[in-house]
XYZ file of N, CA, C and O in Angstrom:
452
model
N 13.819 -67.216 -77.090
C 12.865 -66.918 -78.138
C 12.003 -68.135 -78.463
O 10.816 -68.013 -78.685
N 12.635 -69.306 -78.491
C 11.910 -70.535 -78.803
C 10.817 -70.812 -77.774
O 9.711 -71.226 -78.123
N 11.120 -70.550 -76.505
C 10.130 -70.765 -75.454
C 8.937 -69.823 -75.627
O 7.791 -70.207 -75.437
N 9.203 -68.593 -75.993
C 8.128 -67.619 -76.197
C 7.185 -68.090 -77.306
O 5.965 -68.026 -77.155
N 7.741 -68.567 -78.382
C 6.915 -69.055 -79.499
C 6.085 -70.257 -79.055
O 4.891 -70.340 -79.359
N 6.729 -71.168 -78.332
C 5.991 -72.349 -77.838
C 4.844 -71.939 -76.927
O 3.746 -72.494 -76.997
N 5.085 -70.974 -76.048
C 4.035 -70.518 -75.129
C 2.880 -69.856 -75.878
O 1.722 -70.077 -75.547
N 3.195 -69.060 -76.875
C 2.147 -68.402 -77.659
C 1.321 -69.446 -78.423
O 0.090 -69.399 -78.421
N 1.991 -70.400 -79.061
C 1.287 -71.433 -79.825
C 0.448 -72.314 -78.898
O -0.721 -72.595 -79.186
N 1.019 -72.726 -77.770
C 0.274 -73.551 -76.814
C -0.921 -72.783 -76.256
O -2.026 -73.343 -76.113
N -0.727 -71.516 -75.975
C -1.816 -70.693 -75.457
C -2.929 -70.541 -76.487
O -4.119 -70.633 -76.157
N -2.553 -70.319 -77.729
C -3.544 -70.196 -78.787
C -4.335 -71.479 -78.975
O -5.560 -71.460 -79.102
N -3.624 -72.605 -78.976
C -4.306 -73.895 -79.123
C -5.248 -74.141 -77.949
O -6.390 -74.583 -78.124
N -4.778 -73.825 -76.746
C -5.615 -74.009 -75.565
C -6.842 -73.101 -75.608
O -7.957 -73.535 -75.305
N -6.652 -71.857 -75.976
C -7.777 -70.915 -76.040
C -8.794 -71.338 -77.097
O -10.007 -71.286 -76.860
N -8.323 -71.788 -78.256
C -9.232 -72.234 -79.310
C -10.013 -73.467 -78.870
O -11.230 -73.535 -79.040
N -9.323 -74.424 -78.262
C -9.989 -75.630 -77.777
C -10.980 -75.298 -76.659
O -12.112 -75.785 -76.654
N -10.559 -74.454 -75.728
C -11.440 -74.081 -74.613
C -12.694 -73.363 -75.106
O -13.797 -73.645 -74.645
N -12.515 -72.434 -76.041
C -13.671 -71.727 -76.593
C -14.630 -72.669 -77.291
O -15.851 -72.535 -77.168
N -14.081 -73.642 -77.986
C -14.922 -74.617 -78.689
C -15.658 -75.510 -77.707
O -16.827 -75.830 -77.910
N -14.989 -75.912 -76.645
C -15.620 -76.772 -75.641
C -16.680 -76.000 -74.852
O -17.783 -76.497 -74.614
N -16.335 -74.782 -74.445
C -17.253 -73.997 -73.620
C -18.441 -73.454 -74.401
O -19.532 -73.297 -73.846
N -18.232 -73.123 -75.653
C -19.296 -72.538 -76.462
C -19.178 -73.064 -77.889
O -18.723 -72.356 -78.781
N -19.568 -74.324 -78.097
C -19.397 -74.926 -79.424
C -20.194 -74.179 -80.487
O -21.388 -73.940 -80.311
N -19.551 -73.787 -81.567
C -20.266 -73.071 -82.629
C -21.365 -73.942 -83.232
O -21.131 -75.096 -83.564
N -22.551 -73.386 -83.325
C -23.662 -74.100 -83.941
C -24.322 -75.126 -83.046
O -25.360 -75.669 -83.368
N -23.738 -75.411 -81.895
C -24.306 -76.373 -80.961
C -24.862 -75.595 -79.782
O -24.185 -74.746 -79.226
N -26.062 -75.913 -79.414
C -26.712 -75.128 -78.366
C -27.044 -75.985 -77.145
O -28.135 -75.945 -76.631
N -26.075 -76.786 -76.700
C -26.365 -77.638 -75.552
C -26.548 -76.841 -74.273
O -27.124 -77.325 -73.317
N -26.092 -75.591 -74.235
C -26.310 -74.770 -73.041
C -27.762 -74.354 -72.890
O -28.190 -73.969 -71.815
N -28.532 -74.409 -73.986
C -29.936 -73.994 -73.892
C -30.728 -74.908 -72.974
O -31.668 -74.454 -72.324
N -30.376 -76.187 -72.906
C -31.077 -77.105 -71.998
C -30.852 -76.695 -70.546
O -31.780 -76.724 -69.731
N -29.625 -76.300 -70.233
C -29.330 -75.845 -68.873
C -30.002 -74.506 -68.617
O -30.590 -74.287 -67.558
N -29.955 -73.605 -69.604
C -30.566 -72.284 -69.451
C -32.071 -72.381 -69.241
O -32.655 -71.565 -68.527
N -32.697 -73.376 -69.840
C -34.144 -73.553 -69.668
C -34.491 -73.878 -68.218
O -35.571 -73.542 -67.742
N -33.557 -74.496 -67.502
C -33.803 -74.876 -66.118
C -33.397 -73.768 -65.143
O -34.164 -73.403 -64.262
N -32.193 -73.220 -65.310
C -31.676 -72.262 -64.324
C -31.701 -70.812 -64.789
O -31.451 -69.913 -64.002
N -31.957 -70.585 -66.066
C -31.987 -69.233 -66.607
C -30.735 -68.898 -67.393
O -29.665 -69.460 -67.158
N -30.881 -67.959 -68.310
C -29.760 -67.586 -69.178
C -28.625 -66.921 -68.419
O -27.456 -67.201 -68.665
N -28.948 -66.026 -67.516
C -27.906 -65.302 -66.784
C -27.048 -66.242 -65.955
O -25.809 -66.134 -65.957
N -27.683 -67.164 -65.260
C -26.936 -68.125 -64.450
C -26.076 -69.008 -65.346
O -24.912 -69.274 -65.054
N -26.644 -69.445 -66.458
C -25.900 -70.304 -67.386
C -24.679 -69.588 -67.933
O -23.582 -70.152 -67.966
N -24.849 -68.350 -68.366
C -23.715 -67.580 -68.869
C -22.669 -67.368 -67.779
O -21.466 -67.448 -68.040
N -23.118 -67.114 -66.574
C -22.198 -66.968 -65.452
C -21.396 -68.232 -65.205
O -20.188 -68.175 -64.963
N -22.053 -69.372 -65.299
C -21.368 -70.656 -65.107
C -20.330 -70.874 -66.210
O -19.196 -71.274 -65.942
N -20.714 -70.597 -67.450
C -19.774 -70.763 -68.568
C -18.547 -69.882 -68.356
O -17.407 -70.337 -68.516
N -18.750 -68.648 -67.986
C -17.626 -67.731 -67.787
C -16.785 -68.123 -66.571
O -15.560 -68.013 -66.593
N -17.436 -68.619 -65.535
C -16.705 -69.089 -64.355
C -15.858 -70.319 -64.696
O -14.710 -70.434 -64.254
N -16.403 -71.209 -65.485
C -15.637 -72.383 -65.920
C -14.449 -71.935 -66.773
O -13.348 -72.489 -66.669
N -14.650 -70.910 -67.600
C -13.539 -70.380 -68.406
C -12.426 -69.852 -67.502
O -11.244 -70.087 -67.770
N -12.783 -69.160 -66.439
C -11.776 -68.697 -65.481
C -11.052 -69.896 -64.889
O -9.817 -69.910 -64.781
N -11.805 -70.928 -64.530
C -11.195 -72.143 -63.980
C -10.241 -72.810 -64.953
O -9.153 -73.258 -64.568
N -10.632 -72.886 -66.223
C -9.733 -73.427 -67.243
C -8.441 -72.607 -67.293
O -7.348 -73.160 -67.386
N -8.589 -71.284 -67.266
C -7.421 -70.414 -67.313
C -6.515 -70.599 -66.105
O -5.292 -70.649 -66.235
N -7.112 -70.729 -64.926
C -6.324 -70.959 -63.709
C -5.527 -72.254 -63.851
O -4.324 -72.303 -63.571
N -6.189 -73.298 -64.301
C -5.507 -74.584 -64.480
C -4.368 -74.492 -65.479
O -3.268 -74.999 -65.230
N -4.608 -73.820 -66.601
C -3.567 -73.678 -67.620
C -2.411 -72.838 -67.098
O -1.246 -73.170 -67.309
N -2.730 -71.767 -66.388
C -1.692 -70.906 -65.833
C -0.829 -71.635 -64.819
O 0.397 -71.491 -64.806
N -1.457 -72.427 -63.969
C -0.697 -73.185 -62.965
C 0.149 -74.273 -63.613
O 1.276 -74.503 -63.209
N -0.413 -74.930 -64.590
C 0.279 -76.036 -65.242
C 1.468 -75.569 -66.074
O 2.542 -76.158 -66.018
N 1.284 -74.489 -66.812
C 2.317 -74.061 -67.764
C 3.174 -72.912 -67.275
O 4.251 -72.698 -67.813
N 2.680 -72.135 -66.310
C 3.364 -70.927 -65.840
C 3.621 -69.938 -66.978
O 4.591 -69.190 -66.982
N 2.730 -69.949 -67.970
C 2.857 -69.077 -69.139
C 2.711 -67.621 -68.709
O 1.959 -67.304 -67.787
N 3.450 -66.760 -69.366
C 3.332 -65.333 -69.092
C 2.027 -64.809 -69.665
O 1.603 -65.205 -70.750
N 1.409 -63.893 -68.947
C 0.095 -63.375 -69.334
C 0.119 -62.759 -70.728
O -0.802 -62.964 -71.529
N 1.147 -62.016 -71.041
C 1.233 -61.355 -72.346
C 1.292 -62.388 -73.469
O 0.657 -62.234 -74.503
N 2.032 -63.463 -73.259
C 2.125 -64.517 -74.275
C 0.807 -65.247 -74.421
O 0.397 -65.604 -75.524
N 0.136 -65.465 -73.281
C -1.177 -66.101 -73.369
C -2.149 -65.205 -74.135
O -2.921 -65.681 -74.965
N -2.090 -63.932 -73.865
C -2.973 -62.983 -74.539
C -2.725 -62.973 -76.049
O -3.673 -62.983 -76.837
N -1.466 -62.985 -76.459
C -1.144 -63.003 -77.894
C -1.696 -64.268 -78.544
O -2.348 -64.212 -79.588
N -1.449 -65.413 -77.926
C -1.975 -66.669 -78.466
C -3.490 -66.704 -78.450
O -4.133 -67.185 -79.390
N -4.080 -66.186 -77.386
C -5.533 -66.165 -77.271
C -6.194 -65.270 -78.303
O -7.220 -65.631 -78.887
N -5.610 -64.114 -78.557
C -6.163 -63.206 -79.576
C -6.039 -63.835 -80.961
O -6.971 -63.751 -81.771
N -4.927 -64.492 -81.219
C -4.777 -65.189 -82.504
C -5.841 -66.282 -82.646
O -6.457 -66.431 -83.712
N -6.069 -67.024 -81.571
C -7.102 -68.072 -81.593
C -8.489 -67.459 -81.809
O -9.310 -68.009 -82.551
N -8.739 -66.332 -81.168
C -10.020 -65.636 -81.317
C -10.242 -65.251 -82.784
O -11.310 -65.500 -83.350
N -9.231 -64.668 -83.398
C -9.356 -64.247 -84.800
C -9.601 -65.457 -85.698
O -10.506 -65.440 -86.546
N -8.828 -66.517 -85.507
C -9.012 -67.736 -86.310
C -10.418 -68.293 -86.115
O -11.109 -68.642 -87.076
N -10.851 -68.367 -84.863
C -12.180 -68.895 -84.571
C -13.300 -68.059 -85.157
O -14.266 -68.592 -85.725
N -13.187 -66.747 -85.060
C -14.243 -65.880 -85.583
C -14.300 -65.927 -87.104
O -15.387 -65.930 -87.689
N -13.149 -65.990 -87.746
C -13.130 -66.127 -89.207
C -13.755 -67.469 -89.605
O -14.563 -67.528 -90.537
N -13.400 -68.527 -88.882
C -13.966 -69.849 -89.190
C -15.483 -69.854 -89.032
O -16.208 -70.399 -89.877
N -15.982 -69.234 -87.979
C -17.436 -69.181 -87.764
C -18.105 -68.397 -88.891
O -19.141 -68.807 -89.412
N -17.515 -67.278 -89.272
C -18.088 -66.466 -90.358
C -18.129 -67.260 -91.672
O -19.113 -67.215 -92.396
N -17.058 -67.974 -91.976
C -16.969 -68.710 -93.239
C -17.905 -69.909 -93.243
O -18.616 -70.156 -94.222
N -17.923 -70.650 -92.147
C -18.681 -71.898 -92.100
C -20.173 -71.670 -91.903
O -20.991 -72.289 -92.578
N -20.538 -70.788 -90.983
C -21.965 -70.694 -90.648
C -22.640 -69.381 -91.017
O -23.848 -69.269 -90.890
N -21.903 -68.377 -91.427
C -22.473 -67.073 -91.787
C -23.567 -66.635 -90.818
O -24.739 -66.537 -91.174
N -23.213 -66.377 -89.558
C -24.232 -66.021 -88.567
C -24.962 -64.725 -88.925
O -24.399 -63.839 -89.560
N -26.215 -64.659 -88.511
C -27.029 -63.482 -88.799
C -26.799 -62.364 -87.779
O -27.188 -61.234 -88.009
N -26.192 -62.698 -86.656
C -25.962 -61.724 -85.596
C -24.482 -61.744 -85.208
O -23.854 -62.802 -85.214
N -23.932 -60.599 -84.822
C -22.532 -60.576 -84.401
C -22.318 -60.918 -82.925
O -21.246 -60.710 -82.387
N -23.341 -61.456 -82.270
C -23.248 -61.710 -80.835
C -22.126 -62.690 -80.497
O -21.542 -62.616 -79.411
N -21.789 -63.585 -81.407
C -20.703 -64.536 -81.135
C -19.375 -63.817 -80.901
O -18.549 -64.274 -80.122
N -19.191 -62.670 -81.544
C -17.966 -61.898 -81.338
C -17.829 -61.468 -79.876
O -16.745 -61.514 -79.295
N -18.936 -61.075 -79.290
C -18.937 -60.610 -77.898
C -18.732 -61.769 -76.929
O -17.900 -61.688 -76.017
N -19.469 -62.866 -77.122
C -19.393 -63.965 -76.163
C -18.056 -64.686 -76.210
O -17.523 -65.076 -75.169
N -17.492 -64.871 -77.395
C -16.166 -65.495 -77.452
C -15.105 -64.558 -76.876
O -14.130 -65.008 -76.281
N -15.281 -63.255 -77.038
C -14.354 -62.301 -76.418
C -14.460 -62.385 -74.896
O -13.444 -62.314 -74.190
N -15.671 -62.552 -74.385
C -15.863 -62.690 -72.935
C -15.210 -63.975 -72.426
O -14.569 -63.979 -71.367
N -15.354 -65.052 -73.184
C -14.705 -66.311 -72.801
C -13.191 -66.124 -72.790
O -12.507 -66.545 -71.850
N -12.655 -65.475 -73.815
C -11.213 -65.232 -73.868
C -10.762 -64.369 -72.694
O -9.730 -64.647 -72.067
N -11.513 -63.337 -72.373
C -11.151 -62.475 -71.241
C -11.110 -63.280 -69.945
O -10.199 -63.098 -69.121
N -12.044 -64.186 -69.770
C -12.057 -65.023 -68.568
C -10.887 -66.005 -68.559
O -10.296 -66.262 -67.510
N -10.549 -66.543 -69.722
C -9.380 -67.421 -69.814
C -8.105 -66.661 -69.446
O -7.261 -67.166 -68.701
N -7.969 -65.459 -69.976
C -6.781 -64.633 -69.671
C -6.740 -64.304 -68.184
O -5.704 -64.448 -67.528
N -7.859 -63.867 -67.651
C -7.909 -63.564 -66.219
C -7.580 -64.761 -65.357
O -6.830 -64.659 -64.370
N -8.106 -65.910 -65.728
C -7.808 -67.131 -64.986
C -6.346 -67.509 -65.079
O -5.740 -67.947 -64.095
N -5.761 -67.325 -66.243
C -4.338 -67.631 -66.407
C -3.486 -66.744 -65.516
O -2.533 -67.201 -64.877
N -3.845 -65.474 -65.436
C -3.125 -64.552 -64.542
C -3.274 -65.001 -63.089
O -2.297 -65.034 -62.324
N -4.482 -65.371 -62.705
C -4.711 -65.853 -61.331
C -3.937 -67.135 -61.057
O -3.451 -67.339 -59.930
N -3.836 -67.986 -62.058
C -3.142 -69.257 -61.889
C -1.638 -69.130 -61.716
O -0.989 -70.002 -61.146
N -1.078 -68.054 -62.197
C 0.367 -67.841 -62.048
C 0.646 -67.363 -60.655
O 1.636 -67.499 -60.090
């Protein structure tokens, strides 16, 4: 039981950190890249990097996919609440993009195992 809790907490921390690094709230450093290569390519690169992060985490920790998913969903909820409280976004698009990042992290973790 203790290992399961550790895996869920580690997965949540990793997912929250990865989401923040890949798509920092309020920071738009990806727009500089998108201006050069286009939005679609930029989004594809971000999601591909998320898969890579997940593969690395899965290989390193050998975490079970279900535990990673539980931790990742908890991180998603915490992150979305924090974004709503801190920045009060005018559009709900962040809900979709962070969910896509999480899905790629989960998929990568499964591939990494």
